[in-house]
PDB file of C-alpha atoms in Angstrom:
ATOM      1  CA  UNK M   1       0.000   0.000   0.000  1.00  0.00           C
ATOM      2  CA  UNK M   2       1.219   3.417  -1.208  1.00  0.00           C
ATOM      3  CA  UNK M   3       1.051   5.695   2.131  1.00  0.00           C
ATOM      4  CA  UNK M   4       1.141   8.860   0.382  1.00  0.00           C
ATOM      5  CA  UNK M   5       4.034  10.558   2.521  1.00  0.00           C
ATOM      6  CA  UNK M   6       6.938   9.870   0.292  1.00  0.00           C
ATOM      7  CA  UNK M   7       8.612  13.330   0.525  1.00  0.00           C
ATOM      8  CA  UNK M   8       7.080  14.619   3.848  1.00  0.00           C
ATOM      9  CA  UNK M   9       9.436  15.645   6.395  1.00  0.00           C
ATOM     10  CA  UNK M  10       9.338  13.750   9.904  1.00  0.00           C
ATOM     11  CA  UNK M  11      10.513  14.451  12.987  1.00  0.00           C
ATOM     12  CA  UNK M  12      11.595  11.330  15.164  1.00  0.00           C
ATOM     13  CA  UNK M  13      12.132  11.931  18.948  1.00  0.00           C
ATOM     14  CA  UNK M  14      14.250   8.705  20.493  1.00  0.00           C
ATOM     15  CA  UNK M  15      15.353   7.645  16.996  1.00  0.00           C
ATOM     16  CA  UNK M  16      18.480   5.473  17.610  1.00  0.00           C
ATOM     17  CA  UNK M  17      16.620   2.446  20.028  1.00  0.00           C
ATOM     18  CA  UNK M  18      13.350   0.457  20.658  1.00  0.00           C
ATOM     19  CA  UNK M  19      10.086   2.042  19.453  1.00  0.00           C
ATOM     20  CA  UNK M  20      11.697   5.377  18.274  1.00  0.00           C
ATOM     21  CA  UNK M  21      14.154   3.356  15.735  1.00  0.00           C
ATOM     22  CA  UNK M  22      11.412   0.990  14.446  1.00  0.00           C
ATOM     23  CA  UNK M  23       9.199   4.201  14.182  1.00  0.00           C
ATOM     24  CA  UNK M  24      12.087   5.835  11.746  1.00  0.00           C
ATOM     25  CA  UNK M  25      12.529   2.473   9.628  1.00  0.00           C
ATOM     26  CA  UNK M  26       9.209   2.903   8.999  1.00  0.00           C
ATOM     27  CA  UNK M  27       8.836   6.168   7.686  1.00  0.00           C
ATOM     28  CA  UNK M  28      12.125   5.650   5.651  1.00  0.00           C
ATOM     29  CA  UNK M  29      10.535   2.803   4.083  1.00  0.00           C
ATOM     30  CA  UNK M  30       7.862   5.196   2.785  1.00  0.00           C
ATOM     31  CA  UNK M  31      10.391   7.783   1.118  1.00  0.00           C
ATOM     32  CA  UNK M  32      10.038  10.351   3.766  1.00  0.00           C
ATOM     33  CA  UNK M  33      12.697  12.517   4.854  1.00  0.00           C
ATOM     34  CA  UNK M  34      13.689  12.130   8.333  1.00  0.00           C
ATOM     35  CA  UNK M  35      15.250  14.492  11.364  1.00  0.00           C
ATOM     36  CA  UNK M  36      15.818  12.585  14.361  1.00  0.00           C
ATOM     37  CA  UNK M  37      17.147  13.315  17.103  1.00  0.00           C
ATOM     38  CA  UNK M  38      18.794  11.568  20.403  1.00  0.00           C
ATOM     39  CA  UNK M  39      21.007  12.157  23.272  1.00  0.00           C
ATOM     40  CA  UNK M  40      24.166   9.979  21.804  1.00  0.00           C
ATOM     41  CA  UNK M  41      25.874  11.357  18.591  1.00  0.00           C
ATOM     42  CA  UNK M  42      27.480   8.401  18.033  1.00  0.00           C
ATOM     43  CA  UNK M  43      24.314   5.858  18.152  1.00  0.00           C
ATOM     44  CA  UNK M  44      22.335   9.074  15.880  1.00  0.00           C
ATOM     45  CA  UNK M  45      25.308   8.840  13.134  1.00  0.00           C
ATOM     46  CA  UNK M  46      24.869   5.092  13.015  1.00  0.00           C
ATOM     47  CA  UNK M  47      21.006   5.130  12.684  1.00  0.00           C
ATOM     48  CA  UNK M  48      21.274   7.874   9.849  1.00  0.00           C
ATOM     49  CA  UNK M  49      23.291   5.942   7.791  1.00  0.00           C
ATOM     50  CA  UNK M  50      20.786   2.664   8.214  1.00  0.00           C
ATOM     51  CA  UNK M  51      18.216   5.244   7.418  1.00  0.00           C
ATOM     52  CA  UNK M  52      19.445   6.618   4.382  1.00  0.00           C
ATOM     53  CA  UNK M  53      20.190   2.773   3.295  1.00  0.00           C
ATOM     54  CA  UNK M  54      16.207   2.064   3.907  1.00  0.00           C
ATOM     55  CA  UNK M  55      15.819   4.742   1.567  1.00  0.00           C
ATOM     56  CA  UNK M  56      14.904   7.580   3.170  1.00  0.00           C
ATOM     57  CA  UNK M  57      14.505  10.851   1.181  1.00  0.00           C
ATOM     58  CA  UNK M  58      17.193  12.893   3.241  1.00  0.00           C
ATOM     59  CA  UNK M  59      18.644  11.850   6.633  1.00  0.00           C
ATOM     60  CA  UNK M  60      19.427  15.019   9.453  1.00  0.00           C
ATOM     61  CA  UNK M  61      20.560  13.559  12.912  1.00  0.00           C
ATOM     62  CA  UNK M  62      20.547  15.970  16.139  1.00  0.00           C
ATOM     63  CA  UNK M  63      21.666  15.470  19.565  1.00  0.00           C
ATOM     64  CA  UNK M  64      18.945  16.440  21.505  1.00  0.00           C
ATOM     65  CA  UNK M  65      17.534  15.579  24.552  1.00  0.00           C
ATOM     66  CA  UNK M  66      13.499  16.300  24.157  1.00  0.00           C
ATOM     67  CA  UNK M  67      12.893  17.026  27.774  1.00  0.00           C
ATOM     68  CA  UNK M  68      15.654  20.162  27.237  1.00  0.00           C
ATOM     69  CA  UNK M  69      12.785  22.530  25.983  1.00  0.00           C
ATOM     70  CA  UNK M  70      15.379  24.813  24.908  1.00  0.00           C
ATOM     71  CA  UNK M  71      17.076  22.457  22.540  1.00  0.00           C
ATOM     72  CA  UNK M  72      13.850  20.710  21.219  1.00  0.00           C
ATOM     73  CA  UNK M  73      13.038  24.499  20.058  1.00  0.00           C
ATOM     74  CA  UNK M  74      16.339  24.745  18.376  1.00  0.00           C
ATOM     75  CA  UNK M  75      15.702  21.182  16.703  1.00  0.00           C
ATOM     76  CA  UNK M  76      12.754  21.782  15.184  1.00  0.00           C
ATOM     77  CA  UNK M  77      13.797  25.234  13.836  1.00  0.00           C
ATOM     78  CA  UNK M  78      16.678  23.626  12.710  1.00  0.00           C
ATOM     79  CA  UNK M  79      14.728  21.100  10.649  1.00  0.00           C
ATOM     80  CA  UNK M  80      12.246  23.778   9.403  1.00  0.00           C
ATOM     81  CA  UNK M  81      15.421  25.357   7.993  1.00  0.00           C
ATOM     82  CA  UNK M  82      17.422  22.520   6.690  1.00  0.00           C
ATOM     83  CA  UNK M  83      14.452  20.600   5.224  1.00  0.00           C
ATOM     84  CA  UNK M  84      12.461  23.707   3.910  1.00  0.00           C
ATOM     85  CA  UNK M  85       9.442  22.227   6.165  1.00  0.00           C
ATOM     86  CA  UNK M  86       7.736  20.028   9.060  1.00  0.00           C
ATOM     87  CA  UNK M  87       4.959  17.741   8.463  1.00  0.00           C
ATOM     88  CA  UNK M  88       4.465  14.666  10.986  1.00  0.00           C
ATOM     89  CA  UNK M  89       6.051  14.551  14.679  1.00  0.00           C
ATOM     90  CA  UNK M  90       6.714  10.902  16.341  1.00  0.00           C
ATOM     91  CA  UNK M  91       7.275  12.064  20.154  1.00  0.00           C
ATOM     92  CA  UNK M  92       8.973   9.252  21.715  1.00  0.00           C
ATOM     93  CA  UNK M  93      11.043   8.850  24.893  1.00  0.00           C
ATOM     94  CA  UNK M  94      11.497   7.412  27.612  1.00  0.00           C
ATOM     95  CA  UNK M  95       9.383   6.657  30.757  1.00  0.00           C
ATOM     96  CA  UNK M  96       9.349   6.921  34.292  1.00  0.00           C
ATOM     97  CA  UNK M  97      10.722   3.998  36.590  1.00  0.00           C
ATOM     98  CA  UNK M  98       8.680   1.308  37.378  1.00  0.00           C
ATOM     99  CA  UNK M  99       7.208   0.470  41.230  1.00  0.00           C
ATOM    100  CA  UNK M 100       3.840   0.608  42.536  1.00  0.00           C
ATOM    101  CA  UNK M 101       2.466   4.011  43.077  1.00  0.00           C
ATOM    102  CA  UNK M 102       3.450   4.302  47.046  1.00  0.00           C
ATOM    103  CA  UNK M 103       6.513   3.748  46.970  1.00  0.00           C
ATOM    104  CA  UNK M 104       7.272   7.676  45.542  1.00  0.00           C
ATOM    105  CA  UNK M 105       7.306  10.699  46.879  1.00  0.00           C
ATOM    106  CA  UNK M 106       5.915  14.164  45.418  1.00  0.00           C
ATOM    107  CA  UNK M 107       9.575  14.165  44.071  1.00  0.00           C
ATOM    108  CA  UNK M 108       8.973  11.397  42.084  1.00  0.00           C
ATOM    109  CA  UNK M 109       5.894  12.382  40.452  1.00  0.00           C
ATOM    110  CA  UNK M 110       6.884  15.792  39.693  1.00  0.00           C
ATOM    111  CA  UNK M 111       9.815  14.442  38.081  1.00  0.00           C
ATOM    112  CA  UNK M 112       7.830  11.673  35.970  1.00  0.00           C
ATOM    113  CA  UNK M 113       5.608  14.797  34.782  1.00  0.00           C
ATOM    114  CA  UNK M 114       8.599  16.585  33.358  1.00  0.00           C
ATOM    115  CA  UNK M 115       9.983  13.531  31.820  1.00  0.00           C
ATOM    116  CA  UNK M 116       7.078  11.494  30.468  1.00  0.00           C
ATOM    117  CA  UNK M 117       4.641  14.095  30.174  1.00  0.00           C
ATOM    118  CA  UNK M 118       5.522  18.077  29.093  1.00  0.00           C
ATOM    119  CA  UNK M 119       8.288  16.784  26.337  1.00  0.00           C
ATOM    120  CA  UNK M 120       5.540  15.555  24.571  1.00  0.00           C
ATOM    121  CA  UNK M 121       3.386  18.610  24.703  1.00  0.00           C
ATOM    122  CA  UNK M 122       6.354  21.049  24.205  1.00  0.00           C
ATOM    123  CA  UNK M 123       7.193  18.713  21.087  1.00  0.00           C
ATOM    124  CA  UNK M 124       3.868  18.945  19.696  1.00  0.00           C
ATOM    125  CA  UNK M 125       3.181  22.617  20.554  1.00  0.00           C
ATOM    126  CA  UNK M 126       6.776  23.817  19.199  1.00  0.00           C
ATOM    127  CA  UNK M 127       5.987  21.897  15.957  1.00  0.00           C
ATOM    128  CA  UNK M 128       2.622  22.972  15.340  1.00  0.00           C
ATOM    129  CA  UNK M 129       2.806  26.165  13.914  1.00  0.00           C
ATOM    130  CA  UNK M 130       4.994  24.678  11.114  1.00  0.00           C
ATOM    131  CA  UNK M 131       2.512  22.259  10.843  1.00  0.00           C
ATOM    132  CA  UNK M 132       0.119  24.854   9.953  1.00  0.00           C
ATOM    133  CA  UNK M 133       2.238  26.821   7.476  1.00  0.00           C
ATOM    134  CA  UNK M 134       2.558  23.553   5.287  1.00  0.00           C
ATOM    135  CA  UNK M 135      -1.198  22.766   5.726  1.00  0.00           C
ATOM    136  CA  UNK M 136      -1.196  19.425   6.635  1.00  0.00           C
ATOM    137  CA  UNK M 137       0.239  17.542   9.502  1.00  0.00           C
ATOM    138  CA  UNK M 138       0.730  14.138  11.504  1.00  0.00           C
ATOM    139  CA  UNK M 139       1.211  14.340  15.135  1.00  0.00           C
ATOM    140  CA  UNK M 140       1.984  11.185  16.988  1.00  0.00           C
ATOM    141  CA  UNK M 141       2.672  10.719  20.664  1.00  0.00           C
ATOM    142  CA  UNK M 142       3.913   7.560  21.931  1.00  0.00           C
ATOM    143  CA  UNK M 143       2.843   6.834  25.142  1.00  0.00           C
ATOM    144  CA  UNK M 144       2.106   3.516  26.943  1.00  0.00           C
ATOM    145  CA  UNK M 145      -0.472   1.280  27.425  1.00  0.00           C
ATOM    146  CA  UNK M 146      -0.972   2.643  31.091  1.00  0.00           C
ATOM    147  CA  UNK M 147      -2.634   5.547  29.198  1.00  0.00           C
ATOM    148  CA  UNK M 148      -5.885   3.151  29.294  1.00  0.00           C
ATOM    149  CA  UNK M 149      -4.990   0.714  31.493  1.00  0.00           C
ATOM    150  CA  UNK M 150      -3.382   1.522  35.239  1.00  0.00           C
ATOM    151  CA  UNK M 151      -0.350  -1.336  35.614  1.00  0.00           C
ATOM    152  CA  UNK M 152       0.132  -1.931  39.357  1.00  0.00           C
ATOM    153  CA  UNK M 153       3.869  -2.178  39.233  1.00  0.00           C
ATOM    154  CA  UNK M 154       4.168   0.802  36.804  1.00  0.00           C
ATOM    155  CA  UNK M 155       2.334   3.808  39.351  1.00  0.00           C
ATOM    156  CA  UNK M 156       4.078   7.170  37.652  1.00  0.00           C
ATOM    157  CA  UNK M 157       3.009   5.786  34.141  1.00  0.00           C
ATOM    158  CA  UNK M 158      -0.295   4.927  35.156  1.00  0.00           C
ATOM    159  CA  UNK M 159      -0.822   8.041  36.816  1.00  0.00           C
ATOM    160  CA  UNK M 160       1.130  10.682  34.440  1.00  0.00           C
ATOM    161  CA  UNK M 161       0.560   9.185  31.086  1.00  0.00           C
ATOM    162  CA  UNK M 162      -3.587   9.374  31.086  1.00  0.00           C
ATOM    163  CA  UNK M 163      -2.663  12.758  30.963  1.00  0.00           C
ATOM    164  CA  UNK M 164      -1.094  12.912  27.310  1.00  0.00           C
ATOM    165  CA  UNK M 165      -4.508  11.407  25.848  1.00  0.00           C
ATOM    166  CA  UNK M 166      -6.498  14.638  27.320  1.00  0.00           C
ATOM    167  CA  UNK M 167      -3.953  16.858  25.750  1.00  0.00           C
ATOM    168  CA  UNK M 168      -4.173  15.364  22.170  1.00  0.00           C
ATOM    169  CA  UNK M 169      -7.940  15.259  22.644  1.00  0.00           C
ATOM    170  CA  UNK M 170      -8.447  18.871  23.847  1.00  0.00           C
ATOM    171  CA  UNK M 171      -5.432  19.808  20.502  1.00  0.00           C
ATOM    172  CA  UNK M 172      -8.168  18.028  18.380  1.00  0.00           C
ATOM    173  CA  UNK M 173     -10.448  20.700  18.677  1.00  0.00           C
ATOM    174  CA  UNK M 174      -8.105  23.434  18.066  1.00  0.00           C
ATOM    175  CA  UNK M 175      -6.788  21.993  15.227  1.00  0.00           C
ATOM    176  CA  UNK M 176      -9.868  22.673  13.075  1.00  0.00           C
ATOM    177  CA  UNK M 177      -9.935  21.624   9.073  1.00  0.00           C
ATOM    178  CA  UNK M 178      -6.339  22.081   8.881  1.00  0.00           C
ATOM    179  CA  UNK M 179      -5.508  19.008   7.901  1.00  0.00           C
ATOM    180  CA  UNK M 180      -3.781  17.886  11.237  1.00  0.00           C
ATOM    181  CA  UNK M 181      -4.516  15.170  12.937  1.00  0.00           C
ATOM    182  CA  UNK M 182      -3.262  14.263  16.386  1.00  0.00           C
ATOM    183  CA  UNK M 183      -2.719  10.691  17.788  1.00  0.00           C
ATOM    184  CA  UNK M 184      -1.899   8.671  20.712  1.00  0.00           C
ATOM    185  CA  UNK M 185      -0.222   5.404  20.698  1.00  0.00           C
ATOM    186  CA  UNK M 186      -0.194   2.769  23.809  1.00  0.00           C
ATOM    187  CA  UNK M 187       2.134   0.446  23.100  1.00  0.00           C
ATOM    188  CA  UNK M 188       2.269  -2.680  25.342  1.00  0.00           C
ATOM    189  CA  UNK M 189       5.326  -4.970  25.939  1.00  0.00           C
ATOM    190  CA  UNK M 190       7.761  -4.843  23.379  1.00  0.00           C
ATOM    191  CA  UNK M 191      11.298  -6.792  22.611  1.00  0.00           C
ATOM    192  CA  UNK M 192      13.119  -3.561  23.066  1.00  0.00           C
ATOM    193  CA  UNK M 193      16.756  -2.892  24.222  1.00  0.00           C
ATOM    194  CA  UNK M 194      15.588  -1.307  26.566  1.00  0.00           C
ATOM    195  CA  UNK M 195      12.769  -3.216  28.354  1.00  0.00           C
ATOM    196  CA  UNK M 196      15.330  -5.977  27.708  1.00  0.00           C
ATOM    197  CA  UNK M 197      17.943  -4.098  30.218  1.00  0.00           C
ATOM    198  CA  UNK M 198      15.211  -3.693  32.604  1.00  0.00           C
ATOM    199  CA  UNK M 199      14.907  -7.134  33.019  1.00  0.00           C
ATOM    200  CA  UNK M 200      18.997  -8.060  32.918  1.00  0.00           C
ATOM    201  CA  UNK M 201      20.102 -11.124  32.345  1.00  0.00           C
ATOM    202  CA  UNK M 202      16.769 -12.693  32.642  1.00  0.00           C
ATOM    203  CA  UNK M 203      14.991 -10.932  29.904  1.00  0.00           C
ATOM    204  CA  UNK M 204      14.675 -13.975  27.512  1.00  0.00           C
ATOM    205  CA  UNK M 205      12.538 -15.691  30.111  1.00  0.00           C
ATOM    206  CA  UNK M 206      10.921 -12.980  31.339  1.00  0.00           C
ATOM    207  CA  UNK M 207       9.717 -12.030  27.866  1.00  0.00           C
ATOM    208  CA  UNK M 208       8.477 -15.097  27.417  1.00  0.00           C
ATOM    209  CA  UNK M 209       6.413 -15.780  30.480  1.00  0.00           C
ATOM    210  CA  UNK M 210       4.705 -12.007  29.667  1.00  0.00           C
ATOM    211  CA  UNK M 211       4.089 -13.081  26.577  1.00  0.00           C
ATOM    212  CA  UNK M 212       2.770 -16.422  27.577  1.00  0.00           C
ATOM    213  CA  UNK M 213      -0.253 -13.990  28.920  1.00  0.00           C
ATOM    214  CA  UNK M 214      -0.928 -11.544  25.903  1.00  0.00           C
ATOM    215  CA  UNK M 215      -4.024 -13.468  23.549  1.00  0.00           C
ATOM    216  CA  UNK M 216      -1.762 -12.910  20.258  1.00  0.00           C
ATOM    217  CA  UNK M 217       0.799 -15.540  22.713  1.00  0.00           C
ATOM    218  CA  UNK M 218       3.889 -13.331  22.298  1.00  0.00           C
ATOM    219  CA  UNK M 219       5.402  -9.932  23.568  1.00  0.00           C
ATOM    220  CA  UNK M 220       5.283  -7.312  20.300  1.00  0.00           C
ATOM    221  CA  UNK M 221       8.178  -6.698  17.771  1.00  0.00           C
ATOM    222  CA  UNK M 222       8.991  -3.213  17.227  1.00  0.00           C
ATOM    223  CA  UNK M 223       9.406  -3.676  13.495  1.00  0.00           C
ATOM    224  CA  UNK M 224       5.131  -4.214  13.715  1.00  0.00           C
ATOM    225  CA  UNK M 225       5.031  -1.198  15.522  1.00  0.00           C
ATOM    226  CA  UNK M 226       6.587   1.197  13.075  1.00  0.00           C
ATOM    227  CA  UNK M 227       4.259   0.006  10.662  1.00  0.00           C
ATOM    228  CA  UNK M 228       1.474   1.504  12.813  1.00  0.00           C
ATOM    229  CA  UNK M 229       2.867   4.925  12.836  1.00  0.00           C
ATOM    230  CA  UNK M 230       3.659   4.820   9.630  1.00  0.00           C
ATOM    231  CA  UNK M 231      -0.358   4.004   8.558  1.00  0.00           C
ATOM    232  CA  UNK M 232      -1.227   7.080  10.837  1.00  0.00           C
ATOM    233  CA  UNK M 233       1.278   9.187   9.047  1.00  0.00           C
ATOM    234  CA  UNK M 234       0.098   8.100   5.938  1.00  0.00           C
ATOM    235  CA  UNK M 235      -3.183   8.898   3.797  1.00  0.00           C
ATOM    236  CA  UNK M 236      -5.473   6.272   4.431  1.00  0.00           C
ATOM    237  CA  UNK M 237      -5.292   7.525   8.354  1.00  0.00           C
ATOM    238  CA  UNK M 238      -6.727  11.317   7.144  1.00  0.00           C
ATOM    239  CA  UNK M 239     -10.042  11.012   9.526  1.00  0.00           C
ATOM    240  CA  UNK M 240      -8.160   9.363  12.313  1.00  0.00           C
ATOM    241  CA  UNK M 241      -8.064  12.213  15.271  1.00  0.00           C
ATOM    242  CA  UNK M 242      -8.267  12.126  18.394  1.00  0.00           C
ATOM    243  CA  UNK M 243      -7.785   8.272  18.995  1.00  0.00           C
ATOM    244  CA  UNK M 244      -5.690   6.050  21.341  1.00  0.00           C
ATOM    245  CA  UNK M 245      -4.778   3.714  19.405  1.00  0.00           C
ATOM    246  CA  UNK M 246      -3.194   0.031  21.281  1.00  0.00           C
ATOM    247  CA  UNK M 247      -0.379  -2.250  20.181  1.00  0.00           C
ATOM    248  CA  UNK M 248      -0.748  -4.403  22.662  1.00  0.00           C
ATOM    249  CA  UNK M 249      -1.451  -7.913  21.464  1.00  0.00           C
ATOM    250  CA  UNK M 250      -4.708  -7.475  23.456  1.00  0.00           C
ATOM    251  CA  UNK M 251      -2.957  -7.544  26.314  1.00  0.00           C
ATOM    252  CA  UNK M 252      -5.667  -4.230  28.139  1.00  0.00           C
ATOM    253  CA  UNK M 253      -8.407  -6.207  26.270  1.00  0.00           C
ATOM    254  CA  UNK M 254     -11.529  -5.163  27.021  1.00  0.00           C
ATOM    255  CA  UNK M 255     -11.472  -1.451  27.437  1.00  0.00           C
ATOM    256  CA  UNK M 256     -14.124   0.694  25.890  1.00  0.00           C
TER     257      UNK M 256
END
C-alpha cells in the first residue's frame, strides 16, 4: 500500500533504540525525509546511515535531549530550515521507573511529569505552527499502554501518562480543518533494548512468560510497531483524530 508521505518531512524523537528506531525504519521505508534526534551522537550517526540505506529521502541527525525545551526548540527550527518544512512529529522517549504508586514521593511524580509528560506537549506545541504553514500535519505521541490501562507495578506511568490522551484530545479541537490530525499510541510490551535491560540477564525468560499472557501468545516486535505509525502518518489515516490507538497484542483487552 502506497502511504502517500513519500517526501514529507518527519521528525523522530528517540530515533536510535526500541520504538523510536522501528518508528524511523518505517517512515524511511515510505520515502520520507527524516530528522531525528537523540542524546548519543554516536548511536544518531549510526542510525542515519541505516536510514538513508532504507531509503529515506534525506537523513538530518541531532543530539537532543526532548525534555531540554530549549534544545527541542532549536531542533525543530533547525529542521524547518534545513528541510524547507515540518509535516508529521513521532514524540517518543522514555518513561518513568517502574514500582507501585506508594513507593514515591511528590519528588517522584513531579519528576515523571517533566519527563514522560511536558516533552511531549512542548514537542507537539513547538511543531505545530509549522505544521500549519505547510497545511497538513501528523502528530503522533507515543505513550504507553498505562494511558488506558493503570499497571500496578508501573504507578508514575499509570498516573502521568492518562494525561497525554487529554492533551491530544483537547489539541483536536483546536486543530480545526487544517488538515492535522493528532494521535496517541499505547504500546504494550515490546522486545526492546531497553525493556530488555530492565529485566537483565533474565529478559529472555521474562519475555516469554509475559508473553505467555498476551491473547496474540507473544510480547510485540517493534518492526510491527513502526508500521502503525507509519499508517497514521500516511493517507489512508486522514479522519483518524483524536484516537488512542493500542499495540498491545490485546494484552488491556476489554477497554471501551
Amino acid at each position: 500500500m502506497d502511504l502517500g508521505i513519500a517526501g514529507r518531512v518527519a521528525l523522530v524523537a528517540g530515533a536510535t533504540s526500541g520504538l523510536g528506531r522501528a518508528a524511523a525504519h518505517a517512515l524511511a521505508a515510505e520515502g520520507c525525509a527524516l530528522s531525528i534526534c537523540a542524546r548519543d551522537p554516536d548511536r544518531l550517526a549510526a542510525t542515519a546511515a541505516e536510514l538513508t540505506a532504507a531509503g529515506a529521502g534525506k537523513v538530518g541527525a541531532y543530539a537532543v535531549d526532548i525534555g531540554d525545551e530549549t534544545a527541542v526548540a532549536g531542533w525543530v527550527a533547525d529542521t524547518a530550515r534545513d528541510f524547507g518544512a515540518v509535516h508529521i512529529v513521532v514524540s517518543n522517549g522514555g518513561g518513568p521507573p517502574p514500582g507501585p504508586v506508594d513507593a514515591f514521593g511528590l519528588d517522584g511524580y513531579r519528576t515523571a511529569v517533566e519527563t514522560a509528560l511536558l516533552p511531549h506537549i512542548g514537542l507537539a506545541l513547538t511543531a505545530l505552527p509549522h505544521l500549519r504553514a505547510a497545511g497538513w500535519g501528523r502528530i503522533l505521541l507515543v505513550a504507553s499502554e498505562t494511558v488506558r490501562q493503570p499497571i500496578p507495578h508501573y504507578g508514575l506511568s499509570s498516573t502521568v501518562r492518562p494525561g497525554l490522551l487529554g492533551f491530544a484530545r483537547s489539541l483536536v479541537a483546536s486543530l480545526g480543518a487544517g488538515g492535522i490530525t493528532v494521535n496517541v499510541l499505547a504500546p504494550g510490551y515490546h522486545d526492546t533494548p531497553g525493556l530488555r535491560r530492565q529485566f537483565g540477564a533474565d529478559a529472555d525468560a521474562r519475555l516469554a512468560d509475559i508473553g505467555a499472557g498476551i491473547p496474540l501468545g507473544r510480547v510485540g516486535d517493534a518492526a510491527d510497531f513502526g508500521a502503525v505509525v507509519a499508517f497514521l502518518a500516511g493517507r489512508p489515516a486522514a479522519f483518524v483524530t483524536g484516537t488512542c490507538l493500542l499495540v498491545d497484542g490485546g494484552a488491556t483487552r476489554g477497554i471501551g
